[in-house]
Amino acid sequence: MFNPFDLLKIKELFSLKEWWEDRVYGKNKELRALARRVLKVLDAHQIPTSRIQTVFPQLDIQPKDFKSLDSVIAILNEPFLAAFSNKFFIDRAWLDTGVSNPQDQLEHGYDFESIYDYLVKLKSTENQSVIAHFIAQTGTKFVPAEDHGTYEGLVVALEFIEYGDGNFEYSRYQLLYVGYWHYYKTRMMIKAISLLCFQLGFIQKGYFSKYANYQGIEKYMVAEIFDHVFPKSWHPDDYIFISDQSACSKDRDDALRFHSYLKDIGFYERIKNLKSTPFLS
């Protein structure tokens, strides 16, 4: 019969082994923690070690480099860490030290131009697809929209689906924006991102998660938040058009305010001219 205390003893032996190696070989706890964060990122994105060369063809790494914590530590050089953090949009400070958020959002304030300039340069190709995800905090009610109401968060993230050789594909997630639906400035930013994605032809998907807020992104990568999404979905583009333009409009009054906001900041015509659509007058 299995004795749970045997497992505890095994864990204690491994801890003792690590302590001894730290003393003798200088493999300190910071390096071990860094290696564990690297493995955590790979696990969160479901990257099998057998495909590591496909993900990082520019690096001289092999599947055998990930067979143990020690082998991972051996490849932790600057070129690897720079390429790794850039590939998965990981905050380098978090990767190096475990301090700060795992991922940094592209825009922290209300500078829509920075997001506009970034998104219009993105293109789906035969090797990559782009999906815009809008993850609302569980319990969010979208209508009526309040300007200083409840504080349910909303996370906007991009998913880059990469298509490799042999039917292998994997996803990378970029944290684009975090805000509140029931706060005027961040709601306008969220709607502006949705309309821009609509005009650019990006697929948009809406989800719910209890971790879709500022506290959630302090602890989790976007890929991890997707492990905790609620089955119910919603449609971001239901809230960006007025009812005279779209039968799917669910909040005409706030859509009118949103269009006025875009005109005030000088982006209504710029977004409208990206693609001919009956949904914009």
Short mmCIF file of C-alpha atoms in Angstrom, two decimals:
data_model
loop_
_atom_site.label_atom_id
_atom_site.label_comp_id
_atom_site.label_asym_id
_atom_site.label_seq_id
_atom_site.Cartn_x
_atom_site.Cartn_y
_atom_site.Cartn_z
CA MET A 1 0.00 0.00 0.00
CA PHE A 2 1.29 3.45 -0.90
CA ASN A 3 2.45 5.49 2.05
CA PRO A 4 2.12 9.28 1.52
CA PHE A 5 5.04 9.80 3.89
CA ASP A 6 7.27 8.01 1.36
CA LEU A 7 6.53 10.76 -1.17
CA LEU A 8 7.37 13.38 1.45
CA LYS A 9 10.69 11.68 2.09
CA ILE A 10 11.47 11.63 -1.64
CA LYS A 11 10.74 15.36 -1.89
CA GLU A 12 12.98 15.99 1.10
CA LEU A 13 15.78 14.03 -0.57
CA PHE A 14 15.44 16.08 -3.76
CA SER A 15 15.53 19.29 -1.72
CA LEU A 16 18.63 18.06 0.07
CA LYS A 17 20.23 17.18 -3.28
CA GLU A 18 19.53 20.67 -4.62
CA TRP A 19 20.92 22.25 -1.47
CA TRP A 20 24.10 20.16 -1.74
CA GLU A 21 24.58 20.97 -5.42
CA ASP A 22 24.06 24.66 -4.69
CA ARG A 23 26.82 24.46 -2.12
CA VAL A 24 29.26 22.39 -4.18
CA TYR A 25 28.61 23.50 -7.76
CA GLY A 26 27.25 26.99 -7.26
CA LYS A 27 23.93 26.15 -8.94
CA ASN A 28 22.01 28.61 -6.81
CA LYS A 29 18.30 28.87 -6.27
CA GLU A 30 17.97 31.86 -8.62
CA LEU A 31 19.14 29.79 -11.59
CA ARG A 32 16.83 26.95 -10.67
CA ALA A 33 13.92 29.35 -10.34
CA LEU A 34 14.74 30.87 -13.74
CA ALA A 35 14.83 27.43 -15.35
CA ARG A 36 11.48 26.59 -13.78
CA ARG A 37 9.94 29.77 -15.19
CA VAL A 38 11.20 28.84 -18.66
CA LEU A 39 9.56 25.42 -18.33
CA LYS A 40 6.39 27.02 -16.96
CA VAL A 41 6.07 29.20 -20.06
CA LEU A 42 6.56 26.21 -22.37
CA ASP A 43 3.99 24.18 -20.43
CA ALA A 44 1.46 27.05 -20.46
CA HIS A 45 1.76 27.24 -24.26
CA GLN A 46 1.70 23.43 -24.62
CA ILE A 47 5.04 23.31 -26.44
CA PRO A 48 6.42 19.73 -26.46
CA THR A 49 10.19 19.53 -26.12
CA SER A 50 10.29 17.44 -29.29
CA ARG A 51 9.22 20.59 -31.19
CA ILE A 52 11.54 23.07 -29.52
CA GLN A 53 13.71 23.37 -32.64
CA THR A 54 10.64 24.26 -34.70
CA VAL A 55 9.78 27.06 -32.30
CA PHE A 56 13.35 28.37 -32.09
CA PRO A 57 15.08 27.47 -35.38
CA GLN A 58 17.57 30.32 -34.91
CA LEU A 59 18.94 28.89 -31.65
CA ASP A 60 21.30 25.97 -31.23
CA ILE A 61 19.11 24.01 -28.84
CA GLN A 62 17.95 20.40 -28.89
CA PRO A 63 15.14 18.46 -27.17
CA LYS A 64 17.78 16.88 -24.91
CA ASP A 65 18.48 20.34 -23.47
CA PHE A 66 15.14 20.09 -21.67
CA LYS A 67 15.46 16.63 -20.14
CA SER A 68 16.25 17.98 -16.67
CA LEU A 69 16.50 21.20 -14.70
CA ASP A 70 20.28 21.06 -14.93
CA SER A 71 20.22 20.75 -18.73
CA VAL A 72 17.90 23.76 -18.96
CA ILE A 73 20.22 25.77 -16.71
CA ALA A 74 23.09 24.97 -19.10
CA ILE A 75 21.42 26.85 -21.99
CA LEU A 76 20.34 29.94 -20.03
CA ASN A 77 22.45 32.47 -21.89
CA GLU A 78 21.50 35.95 -23.10
CA PRO A 79 20.63 35.00 -26.72
CA PHE A 80 18.28 32.27 -25.50
CA LEU A 81 16.58 34.42 -22.84
CA ALA A 82 16.13 37.35 -25.24
CA ALA A 83 14.64 35.15 -27.98
CA PHE A 84 12.48 33.26 -25.48
CA SER A 85 10.96 36.36 -23.86
CA ASN A 86 10.33 38.01 -27.25
CA LYS A 87 8.73 34.90 -28.74
CA PHE A 88 6.14 34.51 -25.99
CA PHE A 89 5.74 38.21 -25.12
CA ILE A 90 7.11 37.56 -21.63
CA ASP A 91 8.28 40.44 -19.45
CA ARG A 92 12.04 40.04 -19.15
CA ALA A 93 12.13 41.26 -15.54
CA TRP A 94 9.67 38.53 -14.55
CA LEU A 95 11.60 35.88 -16.48
CA ASP A 96 14.89 36.88 -14.84
CA THR A 97 13.68 37.43 -11.28
CA GLY A 98 10.06 36.34 -10.90
CA VAL A 99 9.22 39.93 -9.88
CA SER A 100 6.60 42.01 -11.79
CA ASN A 101 3.85 40.70 -14.06
CA PRO A 102 4.56 37.73 -16.34
CA GLN A 103 3.46 39.78 -19.36
CA ASP A 104 3.36 43.52 -19.90
CA GLN A 105 0.43 45.04 -21.77
CA LEU A 106 1.16 46.94 -24.97
CA GLU A 107 -0.69 50.08 -23.84
CA HIS A 108 -1.26 51.11 -20.22
CA GLY A 109 -3.19 54.34 -20.69
CA TYR A 110 -5.42 55.84 -23.33
CA ASP A 111 -3.03 56.32 -26.25
CA PHE A 112 -5.06 54.56 -28.93
CA GLU A 113 -2.62 55.66 -31.63
CA SER A 114 0.04 53.27 -30.31
CA ILE A 115 -2.38 50.34 -30.58
CA TYR A 116 -3.64 51.51 -33.97
CA ASP A 117 -0.12 51.75 -35.41
CA TYR A 118 0.72 48.29 -34.10
CA LEU A 119 -2.42 46.49 -35.27
CA VAL A 120 -2.55 47.90 -38.80
CA LYS A 121 0.90 46.42 -39.43
CA LEU A 122 -0.20 42.90 -38.48
CA LYS A 123 -1.12 40.53 -41.26
CA SER A 124 -2.37 36.97 -41.24
CA THR A 125 -0.23 34.79 -43.50
CA GLU A 126 -0.17 31.17 -44.59
CA ASN A 127 2.10 30.47 -41.61
CA GLN A 128 0.31 32.60 -39.02
CA SER A 129 -3.25 33.57 -38.07
CA VAL A 130 -4.25 36.37 -35.71
CA ILE A 131 -7.26 36.23 -33.37
CA ALA A 132 -8.33 39.02 -31.00
CA HIS A 133 -9.66 37.78 -27.66
CA PHE A 134 -11.76 39.90 -25.31
CA ILE A 135 -11.92 38.23 -21.89
CA ALA A 136 -14.38 39.85 -19.51
CA GLN A 137 -14.32 39.21 -15.80
CA THR A 138 -16.99 36.75 -14.72
CA GLY A 139 -20.15 38.58 -13.72
CA THR A 140 -19.74 41.50 -16.12
CA LYS A 141 -23.06 42.88 -17.43
CA PHE A 142 -22.42 44.95 -20.54
CA VAL A 143 -25.70 46.89 -20.62
CA PRO A 144 -26.29 49.48 -19.35
CA ALA A 145 -22.73 50.74 -19.65
CA GLU A 146 -21.71 52.91 -16.70
CA ASP A 147 -18.93 55.48 -16.70
CA HIS A 148 -17.98 55.04 -13.05
CA GLY A 149 -19.70 51.84 -12.05
CA THR A 150 -18.60 48.40 -11.05
CA TYR A 151 -15.02 47.26 -11.38
CA GLU A 152 -15.15 44.05 -13.34
CA GLY A 153 -12.07 43.96 -15.55
CA LEU A 154 -11.60 43.10 -19.19
CA VAL A 155 -8.45 41.73 -20.81
CA VAL A 156 -7.74 42.14 -24.53
CA ALA A 157 -5.15 39.77 -25.98
CA LEU A 158 -3.93 38.71 -29.39
CA GLU A 159 -3.43 35.07 -30.25
CA PHE A 160 -0.86 34.28 -32.92
CA ILE A 161 -1.42 30.76 -34.24
CA GLU A 162 1.83 29.55 -35.79
CA TYR A 163 1.72 26.74 -38.34
CA GLY A 164 4.88 24.64 -38.47
CA ASP A 165 6.00 21.55 -40.32
CA GLY A 166 4.21 18.22 -40.05
CA ASN A 167 0.82 19.65 -39.02
CA PHE A 168 2.36 21.08 -35.85
CA GLU A 169 0.85 24.34 -34.68
CA TYR A 170 1.09 26.36 -31.50
CA SER A 171 -0.22 29.65 -30.14
CA ARG A 172 1.49 32.69 -28.68
CA TYR A 173 -0.49 35.25 -26.70
CA GLN A 174 0.22 38.96 -26.47
CA LEU A 175 -1.37 41.03 -23.71
CA LEU A 176 -2.71 44.06 -25.56
CA TYR A 177 -4.83 46.01 -23.08
CA VAL A 178 -6.46 45.73 -19.66
CA GLY A 179 -9.30 47.93 -18.47
CA TYR A 180 -12.79 48.13 -16.99
CA TRP A 181 -15.99 47.91 -19.01
CA HIS A 182 -17.81 50.21 -16.61
CA TYR A 183 -15.23 52.99 -16.80
CA TYR A 184 -15.66 55.38 -19.72
CA LYS A 185 -12.05 55.82 -20.85
CA THR A 186 -11.07 52.15 -20.81
CA ARG A 187 -14.40 51.05 -22.32
CA MET A 188 -13.84 53.43 -25.24
CA MET A 189 -10.35 51.99 -25.72
CA ILE A 190 -11.71 48.44 -25.66
CA LYS A 191 -14.43 49.29 -28.19
CA ALA A 192 -11.92 51.09 -30.41
CA ILE A 193 -9.72 48.00 -30.45
CA SER A 194 -12.73 45.84 -31.35
CA LEU A 195 -13.77 48.13 -34.21
CA LEU A 196 -10.22 48.29 -35.53
CA CYS A 197 -9.95 44.49 -35.44
CA PHE A 198 -13.29 44.27 -37.26
CA GLN A 199 -12.04 46.56 -40.02
CA LEU A 200 -8.76 44.65 -40.27
CA GLY A 201 -10.62 41.36 -40.65
CA PHE A 202 -9.33 39.73 -37.47
CA ILE A 203 -11.52 37.09 -35.87
CA GLN A 204 -12.83 38.31 -32.51
CA LYS A 205 -13.86 36.06 -29.65
CA GLY A 206 -15.36 36.94 -26.28
CA TYR A 207 -14.97 34.92 -23.08
CA PHE A 208 -15.42 35.23 -19.34
CA SER A 209 -12.87 34.44 -16.63
CA LYS A 210 -12.57 35.31 -12.96
CA TYR A 211 -8.93 36.23 -13.61
CA ALA A 212 -9.65 38.78 -16.35
CA ASN A 213 -8.54 41.83 -14.36
CA TYR A 214 -5.43 43.62 -13.14
CA GLN A 215 -5.01 41.19 -10.25
CA GLY A 216 -5.19 38.25 -12.63
CA ILE A 217 -2.45 39.47 -14.95
CA GLU A 218 -0.20 40.05 -11.95
CA LYS A 219 -0.17 36.28 -11.43
CA TYR A 220 -0.95 34.62 -14.74
CA MET A 221 0.11 34.65 -18.36
CA VAL A 222 -2.67 35.04 -20.92
CA ALA A 223 -2.23 31.37 -21.86
CA GLU A 224 -2.93 30.45 -18.22
CA ILE A 225 -6.03 32.66 -18.03
CA PHE A 226 -7.42 30.64 -20.94
CA ASP A 227 -7.30 27.60 -18.66
CA HIS A 228 -9.95 29.32 -16.52
CA VAL A 229 -12.43 30.68 -19.05
CA PHE A 230 -16.14 30.22 -18.50
CA PRO A 231 -17.98 28.20 -21.20
CA LYS A 232 -20.38 31.06 -21.96
CA SER A 233 -19.19 33.41 -24.72
CA TRP A 234 -20.06 36.92 -25.93
CA HIS A 235 -19.49 38.96 -29.08
CA PRO A 236 -17.35 42.12 -28.76
CA ASP A 237 -18.66 43.61 -32.01
CA ASP A 238 -22.22 43.65 -30.64
CA TYR A 239 -21.30 46.84 -28.76
CA ILE A 240 -19.52 48.95 -31.39
CA PHE A 241 -22.30 49.65 -33.93
CA ILE A 242 -25.61 51.46 -33.62
CA SER A 243 -28.88 49.65 -34.35
CA ASP A 244 -29.42 51.65 -37.55
CA GLN A 245 -26.26 50.02 -38.92
CA SER A 246 -26.24 46.55 -37.45
CA ALA A 247 -29.01 44.19 -36.36
CA CYS A 248 -26.61 42.80 -33.75
CA SER A 249 -26.32 46.10 -31.90
CA LYS A 250 -27.04 45.64 -28.19
CA ASP A 251 -26.37 49.15 -26.86
CA ARG A 252 -27.26 51.90 -29.34
CA ASP A 253 -26.79 54.77 -26.90
CA ASP A 254 -23.26 53.83 -25.90
CA ALA A 255 -22.36 52.99 -29.51
CA LEU A 256 -23.31 56.56 -30.45
CA ARG A 257 -21.10 57.89 -27.68
CA PHE A 258 -18.31 55.61 -28.87
CA HIS A 259 -18.51 56.92 -32.44
CA SER A 260 -18.43 60.49 -31.14
CA TYR A 261 -15.39 59.60 -29.05
CA LEU A 262 -13.57 58.25 -32.11
CA LYS A 263 -14.35 61.42 -34.03
CA ASP A 264 -13.10 63.56 -31.14
CA ILE A 265 -9.74 61.77 -31.08
CA GLY A 266 -9.45 61.78 -34.87
CA PHE A 267 -9.74 58.05 -35.57
CA TYR A 268 -13.26 57.53 -36.89
CA GLU A 269 -12.41 58.29 -40.51
CA ARG A 270 -9.06 56.53 -40.30
CA ILE A 271 -10.69 53.30 -39.15
CA LYS A 272 -13.64 53.70 -41.52
CA ASN A 273 -11.33 54.10 -44.53
CA LEU A 274 -9.50 50.84 -43.83
CA LYS A 275 -12.35 48.86 -45.39
CA SER A 276 -15.68 49.66 -46.99
CA THR A 277 -18.45 48.60 -44.63
CA PRO A 278 -22.18 49.38 -44.28
CA PHE A 279 -21.76 49.49 -40.50
CA LEU A 280 -20.05 52.89 -40.49
CA SER A 281 -21.79 55.97 -41.90
#
